Short mmCIF file of C-alpha atoms in Angstrom, two decimals:
data_model
loop_
_atom_site.label_atom_id
_atom_site.label_comp_id
_atom_site.label_asym_id
_atom_site.label_seq_id
_atom_site.Cartn_x
_atom_site.Cartn_y
_atom_site.Cartn_z
CA MET A 1 2.32 -6.30 12.63
CA SER A 2 -1.03 -5.29 11.20
CA THR A 3 -1.09 -3.19 8.05
CA LEU A 4 -2.59 0.29 7.93
CA SER A 5 -5.59 -1.09 6.00
CA ASP A 6 -6.17 -3.80 8.60
CA LEU A 7 -6.03 -1.32 11.46
CA VAL A 8 -8.33 1.20 9.77
CA HIS A 9 -10.86 -1.33 8.54
CA ALA A 10 -10.99 -2.89 12.01
CA GLN A 11 -12.55 0.35 13.27
CA GLY A 12 -15.28 0.20 10.61
CA LEU A 13 -15.74 3.99 10.61
CA LEU A 14 -13.90 4.95 7.39
CA THR A 15 -14.54 4.34 3.70
CA ASP A 16 -12.13 2.86 1.15
CA ALA A 17 -11.50 6.40 -0.12
CA ASP A 18 -10.51 7.42 3.41
CA VAL A 19 -8.11 4.48 3.63
CA GLU A 20 -6.50 5.44 0.31
CA TRP A 21 -6.03 8.99 1.58
CA LEU A 22 -4.39 7.73 4.77
CA HIS A 23 -2.12 5.48 2.71
CA ARG A 24 -0.94 8.56 0.82
CA MET A 25 -0.40 10.36 4.11
CA ALA A 26 1.59 7.43 5.48
CA GLY A 27 3.76 7.46 2.35
CA ASP A 28 4.84 11.03 3.17
CA GLY A 29 5.15 10.43 6.91
CA GLN A 30 8.94 10.19 6.66
CA LEU A 31 9.11 13.48 4.75
CA LEU A 32 7.06 15.25 7.43
CA ALA A 33 9.12 13.69 10.24
CA ASP A 34 12.40 14.78 8.62
CA LEU A 35 11.20 18.33 7.92
CA ALA A 36 9.83 18.82 11.44
CA SER A 37 12.59 16.79 13.17
CA ALA A 38 9.87 15.07 15.18
CA ASP A 39 7.94 11.82 15.45
CA MET A 40 4.76 11.71 13.36
CA VAL A 41 1.76 9.58 14.35
CA ILE A 42 -1.58 9.28 12.54
CA TRP A 43 -4.65 8.47 14.68
CA VAL A 44 -8.11 7.35 13.55
CA LYS A 45 -11.27 7.33 15.62
CA THR A 46 -12.51 4.04 17.04
CA ALA A 47 -16.06 2.83 17.64
CA ASP A 48 -15.81 3.65 21.36
CA GLY A 49 -14.87 7.28 20.64
CA SER A 50 -11.17 6.91 21.38
CA PHE A 51 -8.32 7.03 18.84
CA VAL A 52 -5.85 4.36 17.68
CA ALA A 53 -2.47 4.91 16.02
CA VAL A 54 -2.26 3.54 12.46
CA THR A 55 1.16 4.89 11.36
CA HIS A 56 4.32 6.06 13.11
CA SER A 57 7.26 7.77 11.38
CA ARG A 58 10.54 8.68 13.10
CA PRO A 59 12.86 11.54 12.08
CA SER A 60 16.08 10.42 10.40
CA GLY A 61 18.07 13.48 11.50
CA ALA A 62 16.94 13.82 15.11
CA ALA A 63 16.39 11.68 18.18
CA THR A 64 13.12 9.79 18.35
CA LEU A 65 10.92 10.02 21.40
CA PHE A 66 9.44 6.55 21.09
CA TYR A 67 11.67 3.50 20.95
CA ARG A 68 8.62 1.29 20.47
CA ASP A 69 6.12 1.80 17.66
CA LEU A 70 2.83 3.33 18.71
CA VAL A 71 1.00 1.57 15.85
CA GLY A 72 -2.03 -0.28 17.19
CA GLU A 73 -2.00 1.55 20.54
CA LYS A 74 -4.84 3.75 21.76
CA VAL A 75 -4.13 7.44 22.32
CA ARG A 76 -2.57 8.14 25.69
CA PRO A 77 -4.52 10.17 28.28
CA GLN A 78 -2.15 13.18 28.10
CA TRP A 79 -2.83 13.55 24.34
CA ARG A 80 -6.50 12.54 24.18
CA THR A 81 -8.03 16.01 24.78
CA GLN A 82 -5.73 17.65 22.23
CA VAL A 83 -6.39 15.01 19.58
CA GLN A 84 -10.13 15.10 20.21
CA SER A 85 -10.16 18.90 19.94
CA ALA A 86 -8.31 18.88 16.61
CA PHE A 87 -10.66 16.21 15.25
CA GLU A 88 -13.80 18.09 16.26
CA SER A 89 -12.70 21.64 15.43
CA GLY A 90 -10.82 20.91 12.21
CA ALA A 91 -8.05 23.26 13.35
CA ILE A 92 -4.44 22.73 14.40
CA VAL A 93 -4.11 22.47 18.19
CA ASP A 94 -0.75 23.06 19.89
CA SER A 95 0.02 22.03 23.45
CA SER A 96 -0.11 25.01 25.80
CA SER A 97 2.79 23.79 27.89
CA PRO A 98 5.53 21.19 27.49
CA ASP A 99 4.29 17.61 27.65
CA TRP A 100 6.52 15.25 29.61
CA PHE A 101 7.17 11.81 28.19
CA GLU A 102 9.41 9.53 30.26
CA GLU A 103 11.07 12.57 31.89
CA THR A 104 11.68 14.19 28.50
CA PRO A 105 10.04 17.54 27.73
CA THR A 106 8.12 17.47 24.47
CA ARG A 107 5.88 19.70 22.41
CA VAL A 108 2.82 18.15 20.75
CA ARG A 109 0.95 19.53 17.77
CA ALA A 110 -2.32 17.92 16.63
CA VAL A 111 -3.13 18.38 12.94
CA PRO A 112 -6.57 17.32 11.65
CA VAL A 113 -6.36 15.18 8.50
CA ARG A 114 -9.02 16.27 6.04
CA ARG A 115 -9.89 14.29 2.91
CA ARG A 116 -11.01 16.71 0.22
CA GLU A 117 -13.59 15.55 -2.34
CA GLY A 118 -13.26 17.64 -5.49
CA LYS A 119 -14.28 21.21 -4.68
CA ASP A 120 -16.04 20.14 -1.50
CA GLU A 121 -14.35 20.89 1.79
CA GLY A 122 -14.41 17.20 2.74
CA GLU A 123 -14.38 15.71 6.21
CA ILE A 124 -11.89 15.02 8.97
CA ILE A 125 -10.81 11.37 8.85
CA GLY A 126 -7.99 11.36 11.37
CA VAL A 127 -5.44 13.38 13.32
CA LEU A 128 -1.69 13.69 12.75
CA THR A 129 0.37 14.43 15.85
CA ARG A 130 3.87 15.87 15.84
CA HIS A 131 5.97 15.04 18.90
CA THR A 132 9.04 17.26 19.20
CA ASN A 133 11.81 16.34 21.63
CA LEU A 134 12.59 19.63 23.45
CA GLY A 135 15.50 18.01 25.21
CA GLU A 136 17.35 17.90 21.87
CA VAL A 137 16.54 21.49 20.88
CA ARG A 138 19.61 23.62 20.01
CA MET A 139 19.98 26.97 18.33
CA PRO A 140 18.23 26.27 15.01
CA SER A 141 20.25 26.61 11.83
CA ARG A 142 18.96 28.37 8.74
CA GLN A 143 18.30 24.99 7.19
CA GLN A 144 16.23 23.83 10.16
CA ILE A 145 14.25 27.06 10.14
CA SER A 146 13.50 26.55 6.42
CA PHE A 147 12.60 22.92 7.01
CA ASP A 148 10.23 23.96 9.82
CA GLU A 149 8.56 26.50 7.54
CA CYS A 150 8.06 23.84 4.87
CA ALA A 151 6.62 21.45 7.48
CA ASN A 152 4.20 24.11 8.73
CA ASP A 153 3.05 24.82 5.17
CA LEU A 154 2.36 21.11 4.68
CA PHE A 155 0.52 20.89 8.00
CA ARG A 156 -1.80 23.72 6.90
CA MET A 157 -2.36 21.92 3.59
CA ILE A 158 -3.21 18.71 5.46
CA THR A 159 -5.77 20.62 7.50
CA SER A 160 -7.43 22.04 4.37
CA GLY A 161 -7.28 18.72 2.47
CA GLU A 162 -4.71 19.94 -0.07
CA PHE A 163 -2.02 17.43 0.92
CA PRO A 164 -1.37 14.72 -0.05
CA ASP A 165 -2.20 15.26 -3.72
CA LEU A 166 -3.85 12.23 -5.32
CA ALA A 167 -2.48 13.36 -8.71
CA ALA A 168 1.07 12.62 -7.54
CA PRO A 169 2.63 9.31 -8.60
CA THR A 170 2.26 6.59 -5.96
CA ALA A 171 5.23 4.37 -6.81
CA PRO A 172 8.49 6.34 -6.99
CA ARG A 173 11.53 4.84 -8.64
CA ARG A 174 14.23 3.44 -6.44
CA GLY A 175 16.22 6.29 -4.94
CA ALA A 176 13.33 8.74 -4.49
CA PRO A 177 14.70 11.95 -2.91
CA ARG A 178 14.27 12.67 0.79
CA ALA A 179 14.52 15.97 2.65
CA SER A 180 18.01 15.17 3.89
CA ASP A 181 19.22 14.43 0.33
CA GLY A 182 18.54 17.99 -0.83
CA LEU A 183 15.72 20.52 -0.56
CA ILE A 184 15.00 23.63 -2.62
CA ARG A 185 12.29 26.12 -1.69
CA LEU A 186 10.71 28.05 -4.58
CA ASP A 187 8.46 31.08 -4.50
CA VAL A 188 5.35 31.40 -6.65
CA ASP A 189 7.46 32.57 -9.63
CA GLY A 190 9.83 29.60 -9.43
CA ILE A 191 12.70 31.59 -7.91
CA THR A 192 14.84 29.74 -5.38
CA THR A 193 14.50 31.22 -1.89
CA PHE A 194 16.44 28.47 -0.13
CA ALA A 195 18.69 25.60 -1.20
CA SER A 196 20.15 23.13 1.30
CA PRO A 197 23.88 22.35 1.04
CA ASN A 198 23.16 18.87 -0.34
CA ALA A 199 20.87 20.29 -3.00
CA LEU A 200 23.51 22.82 -4.05
CA SER A 201 26.15 20.07 -4.18
CA ALA A 202 23.94 17.97 -6.49
CA PHE A 203 23.61 20.87 -8.93
CA ASN A 204 27.32 21.67 -8.63
CA ARG A 205 28.13 18.14 -9.77
CA MET A 206 26.00 18.74 -12.86
CA GLY A 207 28.07 21.82 -13.74
CA PHE A 208 26.33 24.69 -11.94
CA ASP A 209 29.05 26.66 -10.11
CA ASP A 210 27.05 29.54 -8.64
CA GLU A 211 24.50 30.00 -5.85
CA LEU A 212 20.99 28.65 -6.46
CA GLU A 213 19.26 31.17 -4.22
CA GLY A 214 17.83 34.04 -6.24
CA GLU A 215 17.97 31.99 -9.44
CA SER A 216 15.08 30.61 -11.46
CA LEU A 217 15.39 26.84 -11.10
CA ALA A 218 13.85 26.37 -14.56
CA GLU A 219 16.51 28.59 -16.14
CA VAL A 220 19.28 26.80 -14.23
CA THR A 221 18.17 23.39 -15.48
CA THR A 222 17.81 24.74 -19.03
CA ARG A 223 21.45 25.85 -18.96
CA LEU A 224 22.63 22.56 -17.50
CA VAL A 225 20.87 20.07 -19.78
CA PRO A 226 22.56 19.82 -23.21
CA PRO A 227 20.23 20.83 -26.08
CA SER A 228 20.92 17.55 -27.86
CA ARG A 229 19.75 15.45 -24.91
CA GLN A 230 16.16 14.27 -24.83
CA VAL A 231 14.56 15.16 -21.50
CA ASP A 232 11.45 13.99 -19.72
CA GLU A 233 8.50 16.16 -20.74
CA SER A 234 7.56 16.51 -17.05
CA LEU A 235 10.87 18.25 -16.18
CA PRO A 236 9.58 21.84 -16.80
CA VAL A 237 6.56 21.44 -14.50
CA VAL A 238 8.73 19.85 -11.79
CA VAL A 239 11.45 22.54 -11.71
CA THR A 240 8.82 25.29 -11.67
CA GLY A 241 6.94 23.52 -8.86
CA ARG A 242 3.65 23.63 -10.72
CA ALA A 243 2.78 19.91 -10.44
CA PRO A 244 3.28 17.18 -7.80
CA TRP A 245 5.50 15.03 -9.97
CA ARG A 246 8.85 13.22 -10.10
CA THR A 247 11.47 13.12 -12.81
CA ASP A 248 15.21 12.70 -13.46
CA MET A 249 17.58 15.16 -15.08
CA GLU A 250 21.05 14.31 -16.35
CA ALA A 251 24.05 16.48 -17.12
CA ARG A 252 27.79 15.77 -17.31
CA GLY A 253 27.19 12.13 -16.48
CA VAL A 254 25.38 12.97 -13.23
CA THR A 255 21.72 11.99 -12.74
CA VAL A 256 19.63 13.86 -10.17
CA SER A 257 16.15 12.70 -9.16
CA LEU A 258 13.68 15.54 -8.55
CA ARG A 259 10.34 15.61 -6.77
CA ALA A 260 8.13 18.69 -6.70
CA ILE A 261 5.52 19.39 -4.00
CA PRO A 262 3.45 22.49 -4.80
CA LEU A 263 2.60 24.59 -1.73
CA LYS A 264 -0.89 26.05 -1.56
CA ASP A 265 -2.89 28.28 0.73
CA HIS A 266 -6.62 27.51 0.37
CA GLY A 267 -6.25 26.71 -3.30
CA THR A 268 -3.78 29.49 -4.18
CA ARG A 269 -0.28 28.37 -5.12
CA ILE A 270 2.31 30.12 -2.94
CA GLY A 271 5.45 28.26 -4.00
CA ALA A 272 6.88 24.75 -3.97
CA ILE A 273 9.30 22.34 -2.37
CA VAL A 274 11.66 20.53 -4.74
CA LEU A 275 13.48 17.53 -3.28
CA CYS A 276 16.60 16.39 -5.12
CA ARG A 277 19.02 13.50 -4.85
CA ASP A 278 22.09 12.40 -6.79
CA VAL A 279 21.11 8.94 -8.05
CA SER A 280 23.88 8.50 -10.61
CA GLU A 281 25.16 5.27 -9.10
CA LEU A 282 21.65 3.86 -8.63
CA ARG A 283 20.67 4.57 -12.24
CA HIS A 284 23.96 3.09 -13.43
CA GLN A 285 23.23 -0.07 -11.46
CA GLU A 286 19.69 -0.20 -12.89
CA GLN A 287 21.08 0.12 -16.42
CA GLU A 288 23.56 -2.67 -15.74
CA LEU A 289 20.73 -4.88 -14.46
CA ILE A 290 18.65 -4.14 -17.55
CA THR A 291 21.60 -5.03 -19.77
CA LYS A 292 22.24 -8.24 -17.81
CA ASP A 293 18.55 -9.18 -17.95
CA ALA A 294 18.53 -8.66 -21.71
CA THR A 295 21.67 -10.79 -22.04
CA ILE A 296 20.18 -13.58 -19.92
CA ARG A 297 16.97 -13.54 -21.96
CA GLU A 298 18.97 -13.73 -25.16
CA ILE A 299 20.95 -16.69 -23.78
CA HIS A 300 17.73 -18.52 -22.87
CA HIS A 301 16.36 -17.77 -26.34
CA ARG A 302 19.46 -19.17 -28.05
CA VAL A 303 19.52 -22.24 -25.79
CA LYS A 304 15.86 -22.84 -26.67
CA ASN A 305 16.65 -22.55 -30.39
CA ASN A 306 19.60 -24.92 -30.08
CA LEU A 307 17.52 -27.46 -28.14
CA GLN A 308 14.76 -27.27 -30.75
CA THR A 309 17.37 -27.85 -33.44
CA VAL A 310 18.62 -30.93 -31.57
CA ALA A 311 15.04 -32.16 -31.19
CA SER A 312 14.45 -31.68 -34.93
CA LEU A 313 17.58 -33.67 -35.76
CA LEU A 314 16.45 -36.48 -33.45
CA ARG A 315 13.00 -36.47 -35.09
CA ILE A 316 14.55 -36.71 -38.58
CA GLN A 317 16.84 -39.51 -37.47
CA ALA A 318 13.94 -41.38 -35.87
CA ARG A 319 11.96 -41.26 -39.12
CA ARG A 320 14.91 -42.71 -41.07
CA THR A 321 15.61 -45.48 -38.60
CA HIS A 322 14.34 -48.95 -39.52
CA SER A 323 14.70 -50.41 -36.05
CA ASP A 324 11.58 -49.96 -33.89
CA GLU A 325 13.67 -49.99 -30.73
CA ALA A 326 16.03 -47.30 -32.02
CA ARG A 327 13.11 -45.21 -33.27
CA GLU A 328 11.47 -45.37 -29.84
CA ALA A 329 14.72 -44.36 -28.09
CA LEU A 330 15.23 -41.42 -30.44
CA THR A 331 11.61 -40.28 -30.02
CA GLN A 332 11.91 -40.33 -26.23
CA ALA A 333 15.19 -38.36 -26.41
CA MET A 334 13.50 -35.82 -28.68
CA ARG A 335 10.64 -35.40 -26.23
CA ARG A 336 13.03 -34.89 -23.31
CA VAL A 337 14.96 -32.21 -25.17
CA GLU A 338 11.74 -30.41 -26.15
CA SER A 339 10.50 -30.34 -22.54
CA ILE A 340 13.72 -28.58 -21.48
CA ALA A 341 13.35 -26.17 -24.41
CA VAL A 342 9.88 -25.22 -23.13
CA VAL A 343 11.38 -23.91 -19.86
CA HIS A 344 14.05 -21.87 -21.65
CA ASP A 345 11.44 -20.46 -24.01
CA THR A 346 9.39 -19.29 -21.01
CA LEU A 347 12.44 -17.72 -19.34
CA ALA A 348 13.35 -15.90 -22.57
CA SER A 349 10.06 -13.99 -22.47
CA GLY A 350 10.46 -12.32 -19.05
CA LEU A 351 12.90 -10.49 -16.80
CA ALA A 352 12.53 -12.65 -13.69
CA GLN A 353 14.45 -15.89 -13.33
CA THR A 354 11.26 -17.58 -12.20
CA VAL A 355 8.70 -19.52 -14.19
CA ASP A 356 4.94 -19.76 -14.09
CA PHE A 357 5.05 -23.54 -14.06
CA ASP A 358 1.36 -23.88 -14.90
CA GLU A 359 2.12 -22.32 -18.28
CA VAL A 360 5.11 -24.63 -18.76
CA PHE A 361 3.13 -27.75 -17.88
CA ASP A 362 0.34 -26.84 -20.31
CA ARG A 363 2.95 -26.95 -23.07
CA VAL A 364 4.39 -30.19 -21.70
CA LEU A 365 0.96 -31.80 -22.02
CA LYS A 366 0.90 -30.81 -25.69
CA LEU A 367 4.12 -32.77 -26.18
CA VAL A 368 2.48 -35.77 -24.52
CA ALA A 369 -0.44 -35.44 -26.92
CA GLU A 370 1.84 -36.76 -29.67
CA VAL A 371 2.16 -40.01 -27.73
CA ALA A 372 -1.58 -40.11 -27.16
CA ALA A 373 -2.04 -40.06 -30.91
CA ALA A 374 -0.50 -43.53 -31.27
CA PRO A 375 -2.59 -46.24 -32.99
CA ASN A 376 -5.26 -47.90 -30.82
CA THR A 377 -4.56 -45.47 -27.93
CA ARG A 378 -7.08 -42.82 -26.91
CA ALA A 379 -5.84 -40.94 -23.86
CA ARG A 380 -7.18 -37.80 -22.29
CA THR A 381 -5.31 -35.68 -19.73
CA GLN A 382 -7.03 -33.92 -16.86
CA LEU A 383 -5.21 -31.30 -14.78
CA GLU A 384 -6.40 -30.22 -11.33
CA GLY A 385 -4.86 -27.59 -9.05
CA ARG A 386 -1.97 -25.22 -9.69
CA PHE A 387 1.82 -25.47 -9.48
CA GLY A 388 2.48 -21.74 -9.07
CA VAL A 389 5.74 -19.91 -9.69
CA LEU A 390 9.04 -21.80 -9.43
CA PRO A 391 12.71 -20.79 -9.86
CA SER A 392 14.21 -21.84 -13.19
CA GLU A 393 16.66 -24.24 -11.51
CA TYR A 394 13.67 -26.25 -10.25
CA ALA A 395 11.40 -25.78 -13.25
CA THR A 396 13.72 -27.58 -15.67
CA PRO A 397 14.14 -30.87 -13.73
CA LEU A 398 10.47 -30.91 -12.72
CA ALA A 399 9.30 -30.35 -16.31
CA LEU A 400 11.55 -33.17 -17.54
CA ALA A 401 10.46 -35.52 -14.74
CA LEU A 402 6.75 -34.90 -15.33
CA THR A 403 7.23 -35.36 -19.06
CA GLU A 404 8.63 -38.82 -18.33
CA VAL A 405 5.91 -39.73 -15.82
CA VAL A 406 2.96 -38.55 -17.94
CA THR A 407 4.44 -40.05 -21.11
CA ASN A 408 4.86 -43.41 -19.39
CA ALA A 409 1.27 -43.23 -18.13
CA VAL A 410 0.01 -42.73 -21.67
CA GLU A 411 2.48 -44.89 -23.55
CA HIS A 412 2.54 -47.87 -21.20
CA GLY A 413 -0.39 -47.53 -18.83
CA LEU A 414 -2.95 -46.82 -21.57
CA ALA A 415 -1.27 -48.56 -24.51
CA GLY A 416 -3.87 -49.88 -26.95
CA GLN A 417 -6.90 -48.67 -24.97
CA GLU A 418 -8.93 -45.62 -24.00
CA GLY A 419 -8.43 -43.92 -20.65
CA ILE A 420 -7.65 -40.86 -18.56
CA VAL A 421 -4.44 -39.54 -17.07
CA ARG A 422 -5.22 -37.28 -14.13
CA ILE A 423 -2.60 -34.84 -12.88
CA GLU A 424 -3.26 -33.16 -9.54
CA ALA A 425 -1.00 -30.41 -8.16
CA SER A 426 -1.31 -29.00 -4.64
CA ARG A 427 1.04 -26.55 -2.99
CA THR A 428 1.52 -25.30 0.55
CA SER A 429 4.21 -23.15 2.10
CA GLU A 430 6.18 -26.32 2.88
CA LEU A 431 5.41 -28.85 0.15
CA LEU A 432 4.62 -29.20 -3.55
CA ARG A 433 2.74 -32.45 -4.16
CA VAL A 434 2.02 -33.78 -7.66
CA THR A 435 -0.03 -36.93 -8.31
CA VAL A 436 -0.17 -38.55 -11.75
CA ALA A 437 -2.76 -41.34 -11.98
CA ASP A 438 -3.93 -43.34 -14.99
CA SER A 439 -6.79 -45.77 -15.49
CA GLY A 440 -4.71 -48.22 -17.48
CA HIS A 441 -3.04 -51.60 -17.13
CA GLY A 442 -1.35 -51.00 -13.80
CA LEU A 443 2.00 -52.29 -12.56
CA PRO A 444 2.69 -55.99 -13.17
CA GLU A 445 2.79 -57.57 -9.72
CA GLY A 446 3.33 -54.13 -8.25
CA ARG A 447 6.79 -53.77 -9.71
CA VAL A 448 8.25 -50.41 -10.75
CA GLY A 449 9.92 -50.20 -14.15
CA GLN A 450 13.70 -50.31 -14.32
CA GLY A 451 14.10 -48.50 -17.63
CA LEU A 452 15.99 -45.32 -18.46
CA GLY A 453 12.90 -43.13 -17.95
CA THR A 454 12.41 -44.35 -14.37
CA GLN A 455 16.09 -43.78 -13.60
CA ILE A 456 15.89 -40.26 -15.01
CA VAL A 457 12.84 -39.45 -12.91
CA ARG A 458 14.43 -40.77 -9.71
CA THR A 459 17.62 -38.79 -10.34
CA LEU A 460 15.75 -35.56 -11.04
CA ILE A 461 13.26 -35.75 -8.16
CA GLN A 462 15.47 -37.19 -5.46
CA GLY A 463 18.89 -35.87 -6.52
CA GLU A 464 18.19 -32.39 -7.90
CA LEU A 465 14.97 -31.45 -6.11
CA SER A 466 15.60 -33.26 -2.79
CA GLY A 467 12.11 -34.72 -3.09
CA SER A 468 10.51 -38.14 -3.05
CA ILE A 469 8.65 -40.24 -5.61
CA GLU A 470 6.42 -43.26 -5.06
CA TRP A 471 4.66 -45.63 -7.47
CA LYS A 472 1.40 -47.26 -6.43
CA GLY A 473 -0.97 -49.60 -8.22
CA ALA A 474 -1.70 -53.16 -9.18
CA GLU A 475 -2.17 -54.98 -12.44
CA GLY A 476 -5.48 -54.01 -14.04
CA GLU A 477 -6.15 -51.20 -11.55
CA GLY A 478 -4.07 -48.37 -12.98
CA THR A 479 -0.95 -46.66 -11.66
CA GLU A 480 -0.52 -43.69 -9.36
CA VAL A 481 2.75 -41.78 -9.09
CA ILE A 482 3.15 -39.39 -6.13
CA ILE A 483 5.89 -36.73 -6.25
CA GLU A 484 6.63 -34.53 -3.24
CA ILE A 485 9.10 -31.63 -3.30
CA PRO A 486 9.95 -29.68 -0.12
CA MET A 487 9.23 -25.98 -0.60
CA ARG A 488 12.01 -24.97 1.77
CA TRP A 489 14.36 -25.49 -1.15
CA ILE A 490 12.39 -23.05 -3.30
CA SER A 491 13.05 -19.42 -2.40
CA VAL A 492 10.50 -17.52 -4.52
#
């Protein structure tokens, strides 16, 4: 399905600022649908003068009229005149008689969407339509009447360009409150004129055992929050409804998320909507995840330190060994341990259990530089392409395998001469392909080495990564190693 930006830009009639405004509107589409108990559709004008739907929100507490999304569809003939009238007049247009949709009586309201620019009135950039299912209408409860009043206030603000508010945060924390979670209506002085049952229950759980209506919400929260507890500095402006902001408040082990939406009438504040939701369990889970992440990072850090200690011991032992063969074996073991430590060091610095492998491989090449510093050997490495992000369970074996391959290219392919080792990485949605080529001696008679390093590489690539590895080359023509790893095994 096309995104809102794709659909709007395809019309070519709106600016980037218009698109941002519509994104904000779409973000509150669910709120409007729940308050009005109706489907909400936003339409933008097309080059041929018609209108196309760019968002569609269904009510969560009432039956939807449309079982298929209207997004991407052109406005239907029975709504076109009403939508066109709202767009041209800049005023809300209600249907004069019930509109029938698939044998269901409906009421349609067309609300012009105005983007305000500072103190300027701004221009109409689209039309929001509310589609109410009259077949589901029952005697409205006090809550539904209050919700309808809030929806109508927001519709008027949309018409005058006062909603949405660009000062409001765009990325709410997980568990952002919805109308059904709890709604409090405040007057201009911050006194509660209506509190839904769910909102009252949330405050009851925090220790408030009276009725919210008639009370100052700011005074209620002041009594609930212990003086010793540090609170978010935005809490006072949220509970008075003076700013479009979000915050959490905590009392008696209960955490309630609050969102304030100031209500205005042509620039004059007339009250506010405060949405609230008990998010105690969600915040507890988030705290557990933070603690687990910190523990995992600490484990990676300690593993890295232990591996570096092992590598240091191997280096010391290699220096004290008189046998060239033993010294070479210890040096290779040290290098393998250090390449694994590089991955753990990278994981210790972030929350995600994924690795930017390009960063890891840059450090692997520095380890190889020690080999390149051998007498009579002058090797340069050249990296092309990018590896991208990989899960840690794949980063470790790949780092170790590439350490072996590149080290062999320098140590054996370019031993005693000057040359280049070229590493090329290419990645698609299905395959990661890595080519390591040197300009050195080549493979004697095309044979692949049978040493421990080759066995390690085969085990890592074929056994742990379910990939393939191939050696190519001839004596005097250099060696090329091709590694292919199927990306279907990598769920990043």
